Every structure is written in structure tokens, then in C-alpha cells.
CSV table of C-alpha atoms in Angstrom, one decimal:
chain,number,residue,atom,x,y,z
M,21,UNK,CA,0.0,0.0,0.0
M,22,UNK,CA,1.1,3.8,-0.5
M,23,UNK,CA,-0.4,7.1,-0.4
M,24,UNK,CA,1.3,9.9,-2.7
M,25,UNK,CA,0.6,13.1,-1.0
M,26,UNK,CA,2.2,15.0,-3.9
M,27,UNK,CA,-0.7,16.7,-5.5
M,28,UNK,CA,-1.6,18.1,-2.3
M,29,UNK,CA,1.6,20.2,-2.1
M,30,UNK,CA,1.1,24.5,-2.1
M,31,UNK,CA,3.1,24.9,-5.7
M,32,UNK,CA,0.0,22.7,-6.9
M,33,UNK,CA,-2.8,23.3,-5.0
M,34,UNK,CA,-5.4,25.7,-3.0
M,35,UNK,CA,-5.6,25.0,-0.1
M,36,UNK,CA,-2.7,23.4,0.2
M,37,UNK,CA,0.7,22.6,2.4
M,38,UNK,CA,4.2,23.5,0.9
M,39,UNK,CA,6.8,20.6,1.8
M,40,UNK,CA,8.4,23.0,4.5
M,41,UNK,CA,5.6,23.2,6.6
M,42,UNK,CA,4.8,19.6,6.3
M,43,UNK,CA,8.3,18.8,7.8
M,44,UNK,CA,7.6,21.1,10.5
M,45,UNK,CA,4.1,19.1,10.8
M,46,UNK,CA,6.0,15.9,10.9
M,47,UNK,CA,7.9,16.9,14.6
M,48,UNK,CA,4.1,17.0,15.7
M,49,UNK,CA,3.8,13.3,13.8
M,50,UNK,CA,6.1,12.1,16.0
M,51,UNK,CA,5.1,13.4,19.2
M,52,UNK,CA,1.7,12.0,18.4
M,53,UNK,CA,3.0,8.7,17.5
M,54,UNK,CA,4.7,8.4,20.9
M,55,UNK,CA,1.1,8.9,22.4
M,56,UNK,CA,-0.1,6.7,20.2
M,57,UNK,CA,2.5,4.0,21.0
M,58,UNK,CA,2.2,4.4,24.7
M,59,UNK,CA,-2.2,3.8,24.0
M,60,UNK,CA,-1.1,0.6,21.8
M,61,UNK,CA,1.4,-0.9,24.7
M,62,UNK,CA,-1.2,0.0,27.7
M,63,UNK,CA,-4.3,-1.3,25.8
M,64,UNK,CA,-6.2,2.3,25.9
M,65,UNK,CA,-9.6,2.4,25.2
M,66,UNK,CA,-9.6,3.0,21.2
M,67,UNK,CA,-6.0,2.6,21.3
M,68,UNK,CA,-6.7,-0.9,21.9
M,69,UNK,CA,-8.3,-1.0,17.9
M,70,UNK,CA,-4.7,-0.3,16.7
M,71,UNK,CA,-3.2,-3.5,18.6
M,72,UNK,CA,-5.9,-6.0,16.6
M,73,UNK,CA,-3.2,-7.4,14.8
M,74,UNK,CA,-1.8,-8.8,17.4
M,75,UNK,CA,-4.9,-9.8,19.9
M,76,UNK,CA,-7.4,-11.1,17.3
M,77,UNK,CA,-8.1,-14.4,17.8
M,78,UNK,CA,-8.9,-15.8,14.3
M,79,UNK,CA,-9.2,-19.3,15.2
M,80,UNK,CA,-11.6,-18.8,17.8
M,81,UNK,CA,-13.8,-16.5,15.3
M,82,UNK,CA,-14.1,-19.7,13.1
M,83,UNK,CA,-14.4,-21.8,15.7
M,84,UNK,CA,-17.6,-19.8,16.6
M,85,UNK,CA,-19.2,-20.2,13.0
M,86,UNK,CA,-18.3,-23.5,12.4
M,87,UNK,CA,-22.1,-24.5,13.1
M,88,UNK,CA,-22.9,-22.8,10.4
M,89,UNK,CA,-20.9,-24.2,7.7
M,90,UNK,CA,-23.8,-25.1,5.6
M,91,UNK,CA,-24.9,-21.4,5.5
M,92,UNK,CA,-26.6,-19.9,2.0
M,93,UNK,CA,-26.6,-16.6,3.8
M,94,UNK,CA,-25.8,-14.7,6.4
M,95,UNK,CA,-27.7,-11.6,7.8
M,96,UNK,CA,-25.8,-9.2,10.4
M,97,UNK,CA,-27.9,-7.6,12.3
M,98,UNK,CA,-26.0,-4.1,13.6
M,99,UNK,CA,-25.8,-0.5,12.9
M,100,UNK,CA,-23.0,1.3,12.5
M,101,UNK,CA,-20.0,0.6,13.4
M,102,UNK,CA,-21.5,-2.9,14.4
M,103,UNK,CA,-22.3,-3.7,10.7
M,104,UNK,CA,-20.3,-1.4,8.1
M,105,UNK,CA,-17.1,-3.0,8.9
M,106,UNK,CA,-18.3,-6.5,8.3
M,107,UNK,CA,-20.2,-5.0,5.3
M,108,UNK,CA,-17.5,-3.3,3.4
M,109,UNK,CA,-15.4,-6.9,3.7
M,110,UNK,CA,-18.3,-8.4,2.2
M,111,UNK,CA,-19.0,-6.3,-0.4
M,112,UNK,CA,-15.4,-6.3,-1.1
M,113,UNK,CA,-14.9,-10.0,-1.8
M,114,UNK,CA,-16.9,-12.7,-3.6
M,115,UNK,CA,-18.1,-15.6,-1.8
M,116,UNK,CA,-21.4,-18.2,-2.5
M,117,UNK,CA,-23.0,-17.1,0.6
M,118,UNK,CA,-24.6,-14.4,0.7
M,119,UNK,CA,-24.5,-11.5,3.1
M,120,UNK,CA,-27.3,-9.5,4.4
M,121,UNK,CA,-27.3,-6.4,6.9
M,122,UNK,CA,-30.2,-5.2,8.6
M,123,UNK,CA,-28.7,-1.6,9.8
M,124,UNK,CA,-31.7,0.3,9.7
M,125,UNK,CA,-35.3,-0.1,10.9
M,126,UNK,CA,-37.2,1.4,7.4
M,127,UNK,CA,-39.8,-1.4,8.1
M,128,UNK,CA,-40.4,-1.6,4.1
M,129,UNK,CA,-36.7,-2.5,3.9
M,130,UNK,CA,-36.7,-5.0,6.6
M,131,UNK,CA,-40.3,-6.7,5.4
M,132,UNK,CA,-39.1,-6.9,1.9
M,133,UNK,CA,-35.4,-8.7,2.7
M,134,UNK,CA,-36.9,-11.5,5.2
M,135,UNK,CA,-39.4,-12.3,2.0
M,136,UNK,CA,-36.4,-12.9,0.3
M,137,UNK,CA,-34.4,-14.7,2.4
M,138,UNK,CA,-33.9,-18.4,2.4
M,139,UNK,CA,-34.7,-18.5,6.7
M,140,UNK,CA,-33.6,-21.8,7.1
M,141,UNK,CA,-30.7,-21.9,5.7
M,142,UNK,CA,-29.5,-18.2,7.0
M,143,UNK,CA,-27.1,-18.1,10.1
M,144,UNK,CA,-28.2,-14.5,11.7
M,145,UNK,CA,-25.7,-12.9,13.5
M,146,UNK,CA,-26.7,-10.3,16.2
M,147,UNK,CA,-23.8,-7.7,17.4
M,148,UNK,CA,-24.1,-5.2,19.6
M,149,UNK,CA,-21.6,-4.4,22.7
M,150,UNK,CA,-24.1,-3.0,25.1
M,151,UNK,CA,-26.9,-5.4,24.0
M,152,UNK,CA,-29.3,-2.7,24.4
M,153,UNK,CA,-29.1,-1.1,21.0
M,154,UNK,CA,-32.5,0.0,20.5
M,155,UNK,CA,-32.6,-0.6,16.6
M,156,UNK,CA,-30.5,-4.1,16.8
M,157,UNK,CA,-32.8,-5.5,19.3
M,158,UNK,CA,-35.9,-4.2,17.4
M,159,UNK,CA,-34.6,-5.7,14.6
M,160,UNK,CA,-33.7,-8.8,15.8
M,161,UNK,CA,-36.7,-9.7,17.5
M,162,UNK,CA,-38.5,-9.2,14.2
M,163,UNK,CA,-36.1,-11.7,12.7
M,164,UNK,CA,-37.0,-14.0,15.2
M,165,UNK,CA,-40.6,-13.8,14.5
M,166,UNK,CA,-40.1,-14.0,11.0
M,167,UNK,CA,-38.5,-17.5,11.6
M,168,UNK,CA,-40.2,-19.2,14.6
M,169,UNK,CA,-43.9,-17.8,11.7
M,170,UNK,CA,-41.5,-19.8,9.2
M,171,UNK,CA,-41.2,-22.9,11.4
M,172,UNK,CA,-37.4,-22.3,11.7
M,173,UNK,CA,-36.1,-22.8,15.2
M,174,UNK,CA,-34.5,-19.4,15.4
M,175,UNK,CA,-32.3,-20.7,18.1
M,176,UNK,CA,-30.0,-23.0,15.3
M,177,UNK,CA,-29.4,-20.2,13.5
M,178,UNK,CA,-28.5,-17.2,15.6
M,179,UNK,CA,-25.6,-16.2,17.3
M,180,UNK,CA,-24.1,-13.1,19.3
M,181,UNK,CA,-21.4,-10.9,19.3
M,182,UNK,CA,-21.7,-8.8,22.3
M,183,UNK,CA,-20.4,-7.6,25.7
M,184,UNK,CA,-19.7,-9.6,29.1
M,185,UNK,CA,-23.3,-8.2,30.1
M,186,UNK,CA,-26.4,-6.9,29.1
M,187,UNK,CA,-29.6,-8.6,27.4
M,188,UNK,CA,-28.0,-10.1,24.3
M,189,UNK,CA,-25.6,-12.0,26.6
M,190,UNK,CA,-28.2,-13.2,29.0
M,191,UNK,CA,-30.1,-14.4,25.3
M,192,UNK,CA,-26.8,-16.3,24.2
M,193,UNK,CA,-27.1,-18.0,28.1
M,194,UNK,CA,-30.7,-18.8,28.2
M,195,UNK,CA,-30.5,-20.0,24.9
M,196,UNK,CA,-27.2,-22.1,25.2
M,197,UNK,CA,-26.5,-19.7,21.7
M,198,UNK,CA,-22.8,-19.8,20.1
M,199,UNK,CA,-21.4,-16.1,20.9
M,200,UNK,CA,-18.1,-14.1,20.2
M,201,UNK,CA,-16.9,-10.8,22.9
M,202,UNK,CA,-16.7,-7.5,21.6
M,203,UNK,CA,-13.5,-7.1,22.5
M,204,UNK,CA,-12.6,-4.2,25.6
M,205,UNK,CA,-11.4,-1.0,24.3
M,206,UNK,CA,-12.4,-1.2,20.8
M,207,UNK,CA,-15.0,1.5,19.3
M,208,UNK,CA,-17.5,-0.2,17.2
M,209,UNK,CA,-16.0,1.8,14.2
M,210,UNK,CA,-13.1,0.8,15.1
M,211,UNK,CA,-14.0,-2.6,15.2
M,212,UNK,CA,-13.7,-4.0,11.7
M,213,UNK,CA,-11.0,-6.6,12.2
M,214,UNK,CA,-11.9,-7.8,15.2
M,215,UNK,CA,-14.9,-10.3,15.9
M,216,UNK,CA,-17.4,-7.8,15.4
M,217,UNK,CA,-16.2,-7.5,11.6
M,218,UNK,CA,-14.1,-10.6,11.2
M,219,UNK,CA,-17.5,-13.4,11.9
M,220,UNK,CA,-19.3,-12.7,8.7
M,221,UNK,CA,-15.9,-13.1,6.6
M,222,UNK,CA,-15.2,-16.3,8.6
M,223,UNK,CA,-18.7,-18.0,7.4
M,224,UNK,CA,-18.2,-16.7,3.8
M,225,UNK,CA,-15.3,-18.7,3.7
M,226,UNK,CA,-12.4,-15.3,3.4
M,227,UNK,CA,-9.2,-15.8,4.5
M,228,UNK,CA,-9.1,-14.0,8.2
M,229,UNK,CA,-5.7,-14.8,8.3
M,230,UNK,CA,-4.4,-12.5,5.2
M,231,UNK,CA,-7.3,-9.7,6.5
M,232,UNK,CA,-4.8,-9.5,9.6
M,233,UNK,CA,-1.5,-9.9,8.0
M,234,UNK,CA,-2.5,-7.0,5.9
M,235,UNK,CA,-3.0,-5.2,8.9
M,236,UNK,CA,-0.5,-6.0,10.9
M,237,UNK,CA,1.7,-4.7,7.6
M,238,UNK,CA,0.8,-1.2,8.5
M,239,UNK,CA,0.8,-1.7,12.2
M,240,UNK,CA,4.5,-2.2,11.3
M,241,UNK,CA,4.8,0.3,9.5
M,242,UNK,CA,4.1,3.0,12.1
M,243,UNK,CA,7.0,5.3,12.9
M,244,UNK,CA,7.8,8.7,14.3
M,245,UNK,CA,7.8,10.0,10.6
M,246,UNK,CA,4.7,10.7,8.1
M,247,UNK,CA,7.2,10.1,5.5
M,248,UNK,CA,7.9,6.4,6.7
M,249,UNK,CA,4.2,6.0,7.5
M,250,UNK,CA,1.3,5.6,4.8
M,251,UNK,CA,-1.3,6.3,7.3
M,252,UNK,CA,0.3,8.9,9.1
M,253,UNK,CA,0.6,10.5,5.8
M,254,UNK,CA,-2.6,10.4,5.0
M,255,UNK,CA,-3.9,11.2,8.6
M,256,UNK,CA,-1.2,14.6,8.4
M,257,UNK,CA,-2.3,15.7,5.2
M,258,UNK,CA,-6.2,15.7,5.9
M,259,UNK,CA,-5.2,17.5,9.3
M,260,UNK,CA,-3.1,19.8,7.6
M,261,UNK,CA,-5.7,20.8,3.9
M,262,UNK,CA,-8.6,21.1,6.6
M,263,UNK,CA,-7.1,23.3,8.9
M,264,UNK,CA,-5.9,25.5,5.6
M,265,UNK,CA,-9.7,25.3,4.2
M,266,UNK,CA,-9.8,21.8,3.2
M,267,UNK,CA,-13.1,21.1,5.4
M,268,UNK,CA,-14.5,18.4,3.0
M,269,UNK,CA,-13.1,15.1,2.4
M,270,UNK,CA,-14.5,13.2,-0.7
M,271,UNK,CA,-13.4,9.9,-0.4
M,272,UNK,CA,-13.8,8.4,-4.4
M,273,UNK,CA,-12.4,4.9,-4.6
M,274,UNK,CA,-12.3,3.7,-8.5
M,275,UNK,CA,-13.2,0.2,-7.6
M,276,UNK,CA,-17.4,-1.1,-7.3
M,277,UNK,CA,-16.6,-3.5,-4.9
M,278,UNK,CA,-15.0,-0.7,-2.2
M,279,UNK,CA,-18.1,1.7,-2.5
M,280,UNK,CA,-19.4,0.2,0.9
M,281,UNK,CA,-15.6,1.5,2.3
M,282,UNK,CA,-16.4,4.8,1.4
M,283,UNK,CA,-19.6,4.5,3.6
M,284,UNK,CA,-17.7,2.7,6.5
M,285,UNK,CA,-14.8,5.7,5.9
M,286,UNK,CA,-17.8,8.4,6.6
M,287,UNK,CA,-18.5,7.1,9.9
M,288,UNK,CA,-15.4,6.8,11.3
M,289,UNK,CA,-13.8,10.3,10.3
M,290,UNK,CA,-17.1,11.9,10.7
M,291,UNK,CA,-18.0,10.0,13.9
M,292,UNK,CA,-14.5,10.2,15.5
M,293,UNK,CA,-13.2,13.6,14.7
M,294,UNK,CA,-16.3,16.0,14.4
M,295,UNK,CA,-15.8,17.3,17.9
M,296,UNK,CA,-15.5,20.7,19.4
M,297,UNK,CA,-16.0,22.4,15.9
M,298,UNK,CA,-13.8,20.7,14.4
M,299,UNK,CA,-13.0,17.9,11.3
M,300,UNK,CA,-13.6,16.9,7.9
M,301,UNK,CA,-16.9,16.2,6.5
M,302,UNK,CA,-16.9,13.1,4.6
M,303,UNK,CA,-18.4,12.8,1.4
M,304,UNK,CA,-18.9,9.3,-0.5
M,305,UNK,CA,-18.4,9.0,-4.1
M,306,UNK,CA,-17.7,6.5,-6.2
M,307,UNK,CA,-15.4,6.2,-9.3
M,308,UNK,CA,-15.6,6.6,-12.2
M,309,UNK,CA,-20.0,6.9,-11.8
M,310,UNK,CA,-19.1,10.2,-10.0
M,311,UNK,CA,-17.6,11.7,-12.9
M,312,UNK,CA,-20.3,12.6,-14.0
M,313,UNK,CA,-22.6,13.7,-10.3
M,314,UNK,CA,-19.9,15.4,-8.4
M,315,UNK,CA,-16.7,16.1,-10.3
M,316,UNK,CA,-17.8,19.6,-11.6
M,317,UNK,CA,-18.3,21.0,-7.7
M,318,UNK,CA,-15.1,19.1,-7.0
M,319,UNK,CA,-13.2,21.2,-9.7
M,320,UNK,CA,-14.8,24.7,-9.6
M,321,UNK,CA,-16.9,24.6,-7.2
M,322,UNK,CA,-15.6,26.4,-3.7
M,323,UNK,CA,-12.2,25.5,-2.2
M,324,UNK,CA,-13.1,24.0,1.0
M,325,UNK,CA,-12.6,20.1,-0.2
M,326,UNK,CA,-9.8,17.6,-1.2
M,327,UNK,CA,-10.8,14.6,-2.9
M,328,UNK,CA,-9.1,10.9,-1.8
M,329,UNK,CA,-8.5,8.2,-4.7
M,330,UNK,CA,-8.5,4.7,-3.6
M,331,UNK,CA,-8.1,2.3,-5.7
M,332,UNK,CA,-6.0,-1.2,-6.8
M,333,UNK,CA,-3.3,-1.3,-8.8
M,334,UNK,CA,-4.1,-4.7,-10.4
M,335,UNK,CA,-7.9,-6.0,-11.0
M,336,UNK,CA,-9.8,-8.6,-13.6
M,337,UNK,CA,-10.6,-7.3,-16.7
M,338,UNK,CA,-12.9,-7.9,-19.5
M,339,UNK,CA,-11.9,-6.8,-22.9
M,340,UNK,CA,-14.0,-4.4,-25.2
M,341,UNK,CA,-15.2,-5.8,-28.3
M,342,UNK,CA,-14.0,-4.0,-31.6
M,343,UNK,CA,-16.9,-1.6,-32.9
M,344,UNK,CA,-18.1,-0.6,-36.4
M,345,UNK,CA,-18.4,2.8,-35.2
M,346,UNK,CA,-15.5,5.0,-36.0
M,347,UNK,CA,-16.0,7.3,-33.6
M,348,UNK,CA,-15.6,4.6,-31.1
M,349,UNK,CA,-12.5,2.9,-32.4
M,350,UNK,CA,-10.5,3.6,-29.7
M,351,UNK,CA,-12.2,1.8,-27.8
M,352,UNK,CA,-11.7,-1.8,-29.0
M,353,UNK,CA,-8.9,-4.3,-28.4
M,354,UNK,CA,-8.9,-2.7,-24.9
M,355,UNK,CA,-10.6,-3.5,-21.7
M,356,UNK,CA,-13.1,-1.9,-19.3
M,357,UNK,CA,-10.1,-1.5,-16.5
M,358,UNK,CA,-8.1,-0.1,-19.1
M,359,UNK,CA,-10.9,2.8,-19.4
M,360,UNK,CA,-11.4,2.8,-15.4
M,361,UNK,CA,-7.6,3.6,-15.2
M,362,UNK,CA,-8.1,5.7,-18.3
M,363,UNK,CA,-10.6,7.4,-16.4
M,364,UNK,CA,-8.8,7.7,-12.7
M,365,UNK,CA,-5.4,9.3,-14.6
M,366,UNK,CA,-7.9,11.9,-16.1
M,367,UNK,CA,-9.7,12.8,-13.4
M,368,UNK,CA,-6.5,13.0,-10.7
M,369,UNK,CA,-5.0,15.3,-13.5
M,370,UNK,CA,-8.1,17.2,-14.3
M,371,UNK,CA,-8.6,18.1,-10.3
M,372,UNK,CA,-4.3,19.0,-10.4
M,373,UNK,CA,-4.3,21.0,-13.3
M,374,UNK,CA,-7.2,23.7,-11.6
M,375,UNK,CA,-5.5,23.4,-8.1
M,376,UNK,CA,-7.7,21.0,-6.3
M,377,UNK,CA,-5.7,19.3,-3.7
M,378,UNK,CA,-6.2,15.3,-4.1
M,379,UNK,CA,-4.3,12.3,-2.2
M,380,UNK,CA,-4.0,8.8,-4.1
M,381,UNK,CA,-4.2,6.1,-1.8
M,382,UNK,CA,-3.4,2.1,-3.8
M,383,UNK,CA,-3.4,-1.4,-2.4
M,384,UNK,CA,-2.0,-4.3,-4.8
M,385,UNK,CA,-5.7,-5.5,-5.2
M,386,UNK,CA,-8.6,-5.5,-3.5
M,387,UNK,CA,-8.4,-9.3,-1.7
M,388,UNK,CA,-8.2,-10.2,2.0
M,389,UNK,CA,-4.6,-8.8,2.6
M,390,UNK,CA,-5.4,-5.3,0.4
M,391,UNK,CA,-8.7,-4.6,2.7
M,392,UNK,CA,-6.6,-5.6,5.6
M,393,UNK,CA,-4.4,-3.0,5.1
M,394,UNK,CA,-6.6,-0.4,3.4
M,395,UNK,CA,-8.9,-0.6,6.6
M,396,UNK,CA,-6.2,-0.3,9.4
M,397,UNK,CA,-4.0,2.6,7.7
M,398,UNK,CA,-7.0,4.4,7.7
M,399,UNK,CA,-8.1,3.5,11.2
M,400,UNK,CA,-4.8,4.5,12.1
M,401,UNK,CA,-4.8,7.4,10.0
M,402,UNK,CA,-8.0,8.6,11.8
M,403,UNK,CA,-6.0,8.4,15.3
M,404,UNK,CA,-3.4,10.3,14.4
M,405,UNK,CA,-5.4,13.2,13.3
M,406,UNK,CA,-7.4,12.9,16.4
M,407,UNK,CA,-3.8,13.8,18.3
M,408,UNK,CA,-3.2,16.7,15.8
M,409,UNK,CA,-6.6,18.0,16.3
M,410,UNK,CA,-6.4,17.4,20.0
M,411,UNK,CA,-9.9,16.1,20.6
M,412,UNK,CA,-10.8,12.6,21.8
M,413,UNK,CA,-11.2,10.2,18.9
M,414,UNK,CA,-12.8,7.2,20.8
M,415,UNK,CA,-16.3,9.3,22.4
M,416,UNK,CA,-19.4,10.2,20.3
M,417,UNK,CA,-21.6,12.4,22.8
M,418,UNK,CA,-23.5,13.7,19.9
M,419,UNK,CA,-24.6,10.1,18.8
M,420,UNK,CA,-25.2,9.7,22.5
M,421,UNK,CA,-27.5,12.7,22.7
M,422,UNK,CA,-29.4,11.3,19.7
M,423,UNK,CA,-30.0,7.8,21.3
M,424,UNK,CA,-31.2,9.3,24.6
M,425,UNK,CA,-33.8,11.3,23.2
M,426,UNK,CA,-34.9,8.7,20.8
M,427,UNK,CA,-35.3,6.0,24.0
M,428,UNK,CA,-37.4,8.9,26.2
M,429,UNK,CA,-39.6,9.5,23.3
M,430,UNK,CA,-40.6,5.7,23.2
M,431,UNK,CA,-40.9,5.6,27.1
M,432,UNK,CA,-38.1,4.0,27.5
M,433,UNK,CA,-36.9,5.9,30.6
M,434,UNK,CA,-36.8,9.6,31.8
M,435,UNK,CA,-34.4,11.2,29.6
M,436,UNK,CA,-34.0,15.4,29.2
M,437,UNK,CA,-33.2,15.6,25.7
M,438,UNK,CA,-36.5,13.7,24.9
M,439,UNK,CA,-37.9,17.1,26.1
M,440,UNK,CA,-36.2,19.1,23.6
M,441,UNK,CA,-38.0,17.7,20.7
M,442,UNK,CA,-41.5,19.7,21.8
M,443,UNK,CA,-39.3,22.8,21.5
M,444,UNK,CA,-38.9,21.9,17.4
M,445,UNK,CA,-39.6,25.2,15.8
M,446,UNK,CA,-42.3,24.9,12.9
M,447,UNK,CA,-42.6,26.6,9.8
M,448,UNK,CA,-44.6,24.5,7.6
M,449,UNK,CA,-45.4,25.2,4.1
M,450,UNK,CA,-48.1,23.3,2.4
């Protein structure tokens, strides 16, 4: 994996850092990766997501699934950070079991994907650390109705991924239910290559293994220096164009199957640095289909935004059959990746030549040892500009906020900020 910074440099780009000051940037790097270090060694909360590599327990994760070898499917049932990391493997990678997610409570949504499901032959997989996650548990015990009304015994096809406590682990013990720990110190977006992630690879039959030797590549690869460092380098530079006007971050990978990493990306910058007015917004885009929907703000629309390229350096391709149209000559006796790179080369230049500050981030391919990587530089990445920034990565008080209200106004306790919704000011125009 690297990440080439250069078209992010001043002589290039507005806003933008001249090489000068991100030398003097890089004596912060290294005081922040001493931090960072010290979290790792000590097992800090959300430090502890950085040391995965080395504490994942990969053989117990399969262990866990192995009753449900004869799976056609598998359905997570999660939201946010307990879902999108386990998502974005799966839509990464091919496998003949399909994978599911129910991380939203649209009841149209949820209706329409157990019709379609085969129930008896679908291992669901519950996750949530607290256990009391109102939308998980609403889910879930939809999914169990929808079985037990299928004749499916609901209990040979579930298990958990939660916390020491709470209601999902006294289900799992009731129930005599397989089950996997969240494991202590880890943020749920933080959690993607741990069990909450790692358990829906494991029964679609992906190497775990190569997931977290890719990772443990970049935890190696963590130094005092953003120039030794692909994620600190990426981390720096987003500190650095945001702090200089850079507020939004379009992350645009040029690869279908990582357009569920774009989504996972948005929580965790938005999630774990939008705090104390301060960090990137995250925008998701998607390569080359963007082109043609966002590229025109991204090149002359208002400098507040750099734009992030992932994408792999080597992919399938399918050639494109020679045409009796002139006009499209060019075309033939190449191959659709040709034109996605084609494409990517443009569109890096096109955002260079008017001054647009962009980053190019490639992995070898997008396998298990690629997404291993991709996904912990950029967890990493997110850490380190927590330290620059100076705010606390690991909490979410807003999200907090949001939950409390949402429980009071369901009668789920006496909770304040359930009060402020009668204050909503109305203006309502019919």
C-alpha cells in the first residue's frame, strides 16, 4: 500500500501545504506517535483498535461459526460501526454465501429482505456491545418472529457478538446460543478486524488470516515520521488541507466493490473527529460513476474540499469488443479496466491542473490482505489526526445525545433531551 501526498503540495494546490511546513508538521507526527505507541502498549480504550493485529483471535472467530458451515446466507444484524465493517469486507470480496445487513429499521426494507431470504438456511448474527441497541434488538426480534412464523427454530441459526453483560448475553445464556466478545477497548468503528467484523468473513469462507497480516503490515509500518508511514501521511495531510480550508473530504475509490468502504470511511472520520467544531466532513463517491454527479463542484466549485482516490493497482478485466463505429474505435482491443484507469489518470490530473488538492491512496488489489491493510491505515490514520486536532477520537456524545432522546420518546426511561423535541420550531409550508 502507498499514499502519494504530492498533489496536495502549495506549488500545486489551493488549499494546500508547501513541503516546508509539512516537515515542521512531521515533529508533531512524531510526538503524536509516541502517544499513540504508549495507548497501543497500555491497551487504551480505542488505542486498543490499533493492537488488533496482534490480539485477534482468528481461530476462535471460526471456531464460533463453524455450526454454520452449511450457511446460504448470512444476515448481520447491527448498525454502525457494528455492521459497516463486516459489510464493506463483504462487499469487497466474492463468496457463495450471501451477506445480508439489517442496519436500519425502514420497516419496508426489513419486510421486503426477510421475504427474500432463504430462513432456514440463513445463520443471523446479532452484534451489539451494550446489548441494548434499541434498533439491533428491534430488529432482531423481528427476525425471530419472522423464523419461529417460518417454522425455523430461530435458536439454530442465531448467534451473538456482544459484551460480558447486558440482554443479548443473558439471550446467548438462556439459549445455550454460540457467541463471540466484543473485544474491551475497541470502538465499534473501530471494530472491523476484530470479531465484530471478522464473523461474517469467517462464514463466507475469506481468508481472516491475510485480513490480519494485511493489517499487521501497517501496524509495522508505524514510525515517528509521516514520510515512513502511509497512514500517518494520510492522517497529516487531511489535518493539515482542513485546517488551511480543506473542510471536506471526498473519499472516491475507483473500484465497485469498495463503495461500501467509502460509507464505512464516513463514519469513522465523521463520527471520530467531528468534535469541538472541528473535522472533515466526509463525502462518498464512487469512481468513475461520479464523474459525472460530483466532479464539476469538486473542480470549480468552492475550495473548501480535497478529494481521496483509492483504488488497486491490479484487477480482472474484461476486454471491449471491436466496434463498427469509427467514432468509437478507440475503444476496441482494450478493456473496461483499461478505461477505469483511463478514467482515474484523467480525473487526478483534471482536479491537479485547476489546483484542487487530491491524495492517491493504492493497495496491490482488493483481496483479503489489500482490505486488511486499506482498513487499518485508515483507522490508524483517523488516530493520528485525532492527536493533531487534539480532541478525543474514541467518544461520540452527539450520537449519545441522539439515542437518549430517541429512547425517552418511546418511554423508555426519563431522559432530558427527549424534552427538547416539543421545542422543534415549525414553519410549515403546504
Amino acid at each position: 500500500m502507498n499514499v502519494d501526498i504530492g498533489n496536495a503540495l502549495t506549488v500545486e494546490a489551493s488549499p494546500g501545504i508547501s513541503r516546508e511546513n509539512l516537515e515542521r508538521l512531521d515533529e508533531k507526527v512524531a510526538a503524536a506517535h509516541e502517544r499513540i505507541e504508549r495507548g497501543i502498549a497500555d491497551r487504551e480504550h480505542g488505542y486498543a483498535a490499533l493492537a488488533l493485529p496482534e490480539t485477534v483471535d482468528t481461530d476462535a472467530i471460526e471456531a464460533a461459526v463453524e455450526p454454520f458451515s452449511d450457511s446460504e446466507a448470512v444476515l448481520t444484524v447491527g448498525i454502525g460501526g457494528s455492521a459497516l465493517g463486516a459489510a464493506t469486507i463483504a462487499d469487497a470480496l466474492e463468496s457463495d454465501v450471501e451477506a445480508h445487513f439489517l442496519d436500519n429499521v425502514d420497516p419496508e426494507h426489513v419486510a421486503g429482505l426477510l421475504a427474500d431470504l432463504p430462513l432456514e438456511s440463513t445463520t443471523v448474527n446479532v452484534v451489539s456491545r451494550s446489548g441494548t441497541t434499541a434498533e439491533t434488538l428491534a430488529n432482531f426480534l423481528v427476525v425471530r418472529d419472522a423464523m419461529e412464523s417460518a417454522d425455523v427454530d430461530w435458536t439454530e441459526r442465531t448467534f451473538v457478538t456482544t459484551g460480558e453483560s447486558g440482554p443479548l448475553r443473558e439471550l446467548a445464556n438462556r439459549h445455550d446460543l454460540p457467541s463471540l466478545p466484543v473485544p474491551d477497548g475497541v470502538p465499534g468503528r473501530f471494530s472491523a478486524l476484530s470479531t465484530v467484523g471478522l464473523a461474517c468473513a469467517a462464514i463466507r469462507g475469506h481468508d481472516l488470516d491475510a485480513l490480519v497480516a494485511g493489517a499487521a503490515a501497517q501496524r509495522e509500518q508505524l514510525s515517528d515520521s509521516l514520510f515512513d508511514s502511509p497512514a500517518y501521511a494520510y492522517g497529516a495531510i487531511c489535518y493539515a488541507l482542513d485546517i488551511r480550508g480543506a473542510s471536506v473530504n471526498a473519499m472516491l475509490p475507483y473500484a465497485e466493490s469498495l463503495e461500501t468502504f467509502a460509507e464505512w470511511f464516513a463514519q469513522l472520520w465523521a463520527e471520530s473527529l467531528g468534535k469541538d467544531g472541528l473535522g472533515q466532513t466526509p463525502a462518498r463517491a464512487l469512481g468513475a460513476t461520479d464523474q459525472h454527479s460530483q466532479l464539476q463542484l469538486y473542480r470549480a466549485g468552492p475550495r473548501d474540499k480535497m478529494v481521496t482516490f483509492v483504488r488497486p493497482r491490479e484487477r480482472e478485466d474484461r476486454a471491449i469488443p471491436e466496434t463498427e463505429f469509427e467514432a468509437l474505435s478507440y475503444l476496441g482491443g482494450t478493456g473496461l479496466g483499461d478505461l477505469l484507469d483511463a478514467e482515474f489518470e484523467a480525473t487526478e490530473a483534471s482536479l491537479a491542473a485547476a489546483g484542487r488538492p487530491n491524495v492517491r491512496v493504492e493497495i496491490d488489489r482488493v483481496d483479503e490482505y489489500g482490505l486488511g491493510e486499506l482498513l487499518y491505515a485508515m483507522e490508524a490514520a483517523c488516530v493520528l489526526a485525532g492527536e493533531l486536532y487534539g480532541v478525543d477520537t474514541f467518544v461520540q456524545p452527539a450520537v449519545e445525545w441522539g439515542k437518549n432522546a430517541a429512547r425517552g420518546l418511546l418511554g423508555g426511561g426519563e431522559f432530558p433531551e427527549a424534552d427538547a423535541v416539543e421545542a422543534k420550531r415549525t414553519l410549515r409550508v403546504e
